Short mmCIF file of N, CA, C and O in Angstrom, two decimals:
data_model
loop_
_atom_site.label_atom_id
_atom_site.label_comp_id
_atom_site.label_asym_id
_atom_site.label_seq_id
_atom_site.Cartn_x
_atom_site.Cartn_y
_atom_site.Cartn_z
N UNK A 1 21.43 -5.54 3.57
CA UNK A 1 20.39 -4.66 3.25
C UNK A 1 20.88 -3.29 3.98
O UNK A 1 21.21 -3.34 4.98
N UNK A 2 20.99 -2.33 3.06
CA UNK A 2 21.46 -0.94 3.60
C UNK A 2 20.33 -0.35 4.39
O UNK A 2 19.16 -0.71 4.36
N UNK A 3 20.76 0.73 5.05
CA UNK A 3 19.68 1.39 5.96
C UNK A 3 18.66 2.08 5.08
O UNK A 3 17.50 2.07 5.64
N UNK A 4 19.05 2.66 4.03
CA UNK A 4 18.01 3.30 3.17
C UNK A 4 16.90 2.25 2.64
O UNK A 4 15.80 2.60 2.87
N UNK A 5 17.32 1.18 2.32
CA UNK A 5 16.29 0.22 1.89
C UNK A 5 15.47 -0.34 3.08
O UNK A 5 14.29 -0.50 2.99
N UNK A 6 16.08 -0.56 4.22
CA UNK A 6 15.40 -0.89 5.35
C UNK A 6 14.32 0.10 5.71
O UNK A 6 13.23 -0.33 6.16
N UNK A 7 14.74 1.41 5.62
CA UNK A 7 13.74 2.42 5.99
C UNK A 7 12.62 2.45 4.94
O UNK A 7 11.42 2.69 5.32
N UNK A 8 12.85 2.29 3.69
CA UNK A 8 11.87 2.29 2.67
C UNK A 8 11.00 1.09 2.88
O UNK A 8 9.76 1.15 2.74
N UNK A 9 11.45 0.05 3.28
CA UNK A 9 10.56 -1.16 3.51
C UNK A 9 9.68 -1.04 4.80
O UNK A 9 8.60 -1.29 4.77
N UNK A 10 10.25 -0.35 5.72
CA UNK A 10 9.54 0.04 6.93
C UNK A 10 8.32 0.85 6.62
O UNK A 10 7.26 0.75 7.05
N UNK A 11 8.72 1.91 5.83
CA UNK A 11 7.58 2.86 5.44
C UNK A 11 6.56 2.26 4.66
O UNK A 11 5.36 2.60 4.73
N UNK A 12 7.02 1.36 3.71
CA UNK A 12 6.06 0.69 2.93
C UNK A 12 5.01 -0.31 3.77
O UNK A 12 3.90 -0.37 3.54
N UNK A 13 5.75 -0.86 4.78
CA UNK A 13 4.74 -1.70 5.67
C UNK A 13 3.84 -0.83 6.57
O UNK A 13 2.59 -1.25 6.58
N UNK A 14 4.22 0.34 6.90
CA UNK A 14 3.30 1.21 7.66
C UNK A 14 2.29 1.76 6.74
O UNK A 14 1.15 1.88 7.09
N UNK A 15 2.66 2.12 5.51
CA UNK A 15 1.71 2.45 4.46
C UNK A 15 0.72 1.36 4.22
O UNK A 15 -0.51 1.79 4.09
N UNK A 16 1.09 0.17 4.22
CA UNK A 16 0.20 -0.97 3.83
C UNK A 16 -0.79 -1.10 4.97
O UNK A 16 -2.00 -1.46 4.69
N UNK A 17 -0.29 -0.99 6.16
CA UNK A 17 -1.27 -1.16 7.30
C UNK A 17 -2.21 0.09 7.35
O UNK A 17 -3.50 -0.32 7.52
N UNK A 18 -1.90 1.14 7.08
CA UNK A 18 -2.77 2.42 6.92
C UNK A 18 -3.87 2.23 5.79
O UNK A 18 -4.96 2.37 6.03
N UNK A 19 -3.29 1.88 4.74
CA UNK A 19 -4.16 1.63 3.49
C UNK A 19 -5.18 0.38 3.77
O UNK A 19 -6.34 0.46 3.36
N UNK A 20 -4.62 -0.57 4.47
CA UNK A 20 -5.50 -1.79 4.78
C UNK A 20 -6.64 -1.36 5.65
O UNK A 20 -7.83 -1.77 5.41
N UNK A 21 -6.23 -0.49 6.66
CA UNK A 21 -7.26 -0.14 7.58
C UNK A 21 -8.34 0.77 6.81
O UNK A 21 -9.64 0.74 7.03
N UNK A 22 -7.82 1.55 6.00
CA UNK A 22 -8.74 2.56 5.23
C UNK A 22 -9.60 1.65 4.29
O UNK A 22 -10.85 2.04 4.15
N UNK A 23 -9.05 0.74 3.61
CA UNK A 23 -9.86 -0.06 2.71
C UNK A 23 -10.88 -0.79 3.53
O UNK A 23 -12.11 -0.93 3.02
N UNK A 24 -10.47 -1.36 4.59
CA UNK A 24 -11.60 -2.06 5.46
C UNK A 24 -12.69 -1.28 5.90
O UNK A 24 -13.95 -1.69 5.65
N UNK A 25 -12.39 0.01 6.36
CA UNK A 25 -13.45 1.05 6.64
C UNK A 25 -14.32 1.36 5.50
O UNK A 25 -15.52 1.41 5.58
N UNK A 26 -13.74 1.70 4.30
CA UNK A 26 -14.51 1.98 3.16
C UNK A 26 -15.33 0.98 2.65
O UNK A 26 -16.58 1.08 2.20
N UNK A 27 -14.83 -0.28 2.61
CA UNK A 27 -15.62 -1.44 2.14
C UNK A 27 -16.92 -1.51 3.03
O UNK A 27 -18.08 -1.87 2.47
N UNK A 28 -16.79 -1.33 4.33
CA UNK A 28 -17.87 -1.51 5.20
C UNK A 28 -18.97 -0.34 5.14
O UNK A 28 -20.14 -0.40 5.51
N UNK A 29 -18.44 0.83 4.85
CA UNK A 29 -19.29 2.01 4.78
C UNK A 29 -19.86 2.32 3.31
O UNK A 29 -21.00 2.81 3.16
N UNK A 30 -19.00 1.86 2.28
CA UNK A 30 -19.42 2.18 0.96
C UNK A 30 -19.14 0.97 0.07
O UNK A 30 -18.09 0.99 -0.67
N UNK A 31 -19.83 -0.03 0.12
CA UNK A 31 -19.43 -1.30 -0.54
C UNK A 31 -19.21 -1.17 -2.06
O UNK A 31 -18.50 -1.90 -2.70
N UNK A 32 -19.97 -0.15 -2.83
CA UNK A 32 -19.73 0.01 -4.18
C UNK A 32 -18.45 0.41 -4.59
O UNK A 32 -17.90 0.43 -5.87
N UNK A 33 -17.61 0.91 -3.64
CA UNK A 33 -16.25 1.42 -3.99
C UNK A 33 -15.17 0.42 -3.76
O UNK A 33 -13.99 0.50 -3.91
N UNK A 34 -15.57 -0.87 -3.25
CA UNK A 34 -14.56 -1.94 -2.96
C UNK A 34 -13.76 -2.26 -3.96
O UNK A 34 -12.53 -2.40 -3.89
N UNK A 35 -14.32 -2.63 -5.15
CA UNK A 35 -13.56 -3.19 -6.29
C UNK A 35 -12.51 -1.99 -6.84
O UNK A 35 -11.42 -2.29 -6.99
N UNK A 36 -13.02 -0.87 -7.11
CA UNK A 36 -11.91 0.15 -7.60
C UNK A 36 -11.05 0.46 -6.69
O UNK A 36 -9.79 0.55 -7.02
N UNK A 37 -11.22 0.54 -5.45
CA UNK A 37 -10.15 0.71 -4.34
C UNK A 37 -9.17 -0.46 -4.30
O UNK A 37 -7.89 -0.17 -4.19
N UNK A 38 -9.73 -1.57 -4.31
CA UNK A 38 -8.86 -2.84 -4.31
C UNK A 38 -7.84 -2.88 -5.45
O UNK A 38 -6.64 -3.09 -5.37
N UNK A 39 -8.47 -2.52 -6.72
CA UNK A 39 -7.54 -2.56 -7.95
C UNK A 39 -6.58 -1.35 -7.91
O UNK A 39 -5.30 -1.71 -8.15
N UNK A 40 -6.90 -0.37 -7.25
CA UNK A 40 -5.95 0.94 -7.12
C UNK A 40 -4.93 0.55 -6.21
O UNK A 40 -3.63 0.80 -6.44
N UNK A 41 -5.21 -0.14 -5.25
CA UNK A 41 -4.22 -0.63 -4.04
C UNK A 41 -3.30 -1.67 -4.61
O UNK A 41 -2.11 -1.60 -4.27
N UNK A 42 -3.76 -2.51 -5.43
CA UNK A 42 -2.90 -3.54 -6.05
C UNK A 42 -1.97 -2.97 -7.00
O UNK A 42 -0.77 -3.21 -7.00
N UNK A 43 -2.31 -1.90 -7.70
CA UNK A 43 -1.52 -1.15 -8.66
C UNK A 43 -0.46 -0.47 -7.97
O UNK A 43 0.72 -0.50 -8.18
N UNK A 44 -0.80 0.12 -6.87
CA UNK A 44 0.14 0.95 -5.99
C UNK A 44 1.25 -0.01 -5.46
O UNK A 44 2.37 0.30 -5.21
N UNK A 45 0.76 -1.18 -4.95
CA UNK A 45 1.64 -2.19 -4.40
C UNK A 45 2.60 -2.68 -5.55
O UNK A 45 3.92 -2.79 -5.19
N UNK A 46 2.29 -2.91 -6.69
CA UNK A 46 3.15 -3.18 -7.71
C UNK A 46 4.15 -2.11 -7.91
O UNK A 46 5.38 -2.34 -8.16
N UNK A 47 3.65 -0.94 -8.10
CA UNK A 47 4.56 0.19 -8.26
C UNK A 47 5.50 0.40 -7.07
O UNK A 47 6.78 0.51 -7.44
N UNK A 48 5.22 0.27 -5.94
CA UNK A 48 6.14 0.41 -4.77
C UNK A 48 7.14 -0.81 -4.71
O UNK A 48 8.29 -0.55 -4.39
N UNK A 49 6.63 -1.97 -5.15
CA UNK A 49 7.69 -3.08 -5.15
C UNK A 49 8.67 -2.76 -6.27
O UNK A 49 9.92 -3.00 -6.05
N UNK A 50 8.28 -2.32 -7.29
CA UNK A 50 9.27 -1.92 -8.41
C UNK A 50 10.28 -0.72 -7.98
O UNK A 50 11.42 -1.00 -8.33
N UNK A 51 9.63 0.16 -7.17
CA UNK A 51 10.57 1.24 -6.76
C UNK A 51 11.55 0.74 -5.76
O UNK A 51 12.81 0.99 -5.94
N UNK A 52 11.13 -0.26 -4.92
CA UNK A 52 12.02 -0.67 -3.98
C UNK A 52 13.14 -1.60 -4.61
O UNK A 52 14.37 -1.55 -4.37
N UNK A 53 12.66 -2.25 -5.87
CA UNK A 53 13.63 -3.11 -6.38
C UNK A 53 14.73 -2.28 -7.14
O UNK A 53 15.87 -2.57 -7.13
N UNK A 54 14.21 -1.20 -7.75
CA UNK A 54 15.24 -0.26 -8.44
C UNK A 54 16.25 0.44 -7.32
O UNK A 54 17.48 0.35 -7.66
N UNK A 55 15.71 0.79 -6.24
CA UNK A 55 16.49 1.40 -5.28
C UNK A 55 17.50 0.43 -4.65
O UNK A 55 18.62 0.77 -4.49
N UNK A 56 17.07 -0.75 -4.43
CA UNK A 56 17.85 -1.80 -3.91
C UNK A 56 18.95 -2.26 -4.89
O UNK A 56 19.99 -2.77 -4.46
N UNK A 57 18.70 -2.17 -6.10
CA UNK A 57 19.74 -2.60 -7.05
C UNK A 57 20.88 -1.69 -7.18
O UNK A 57 21.95 -1.91 -7.28
#
């Protein structure tokens, strides 16, 4: 694994932790937004995975 890919993976992990905490907070304060935010985060995860795959290739 190259240094660039390792840095991208590290940044994605940190972003995942940040978004997970934000989702946890929003779900407990505004439950009606839970489903749209979860769907949006799943879509962003798929997009990020595709980007990492293209960069690693």
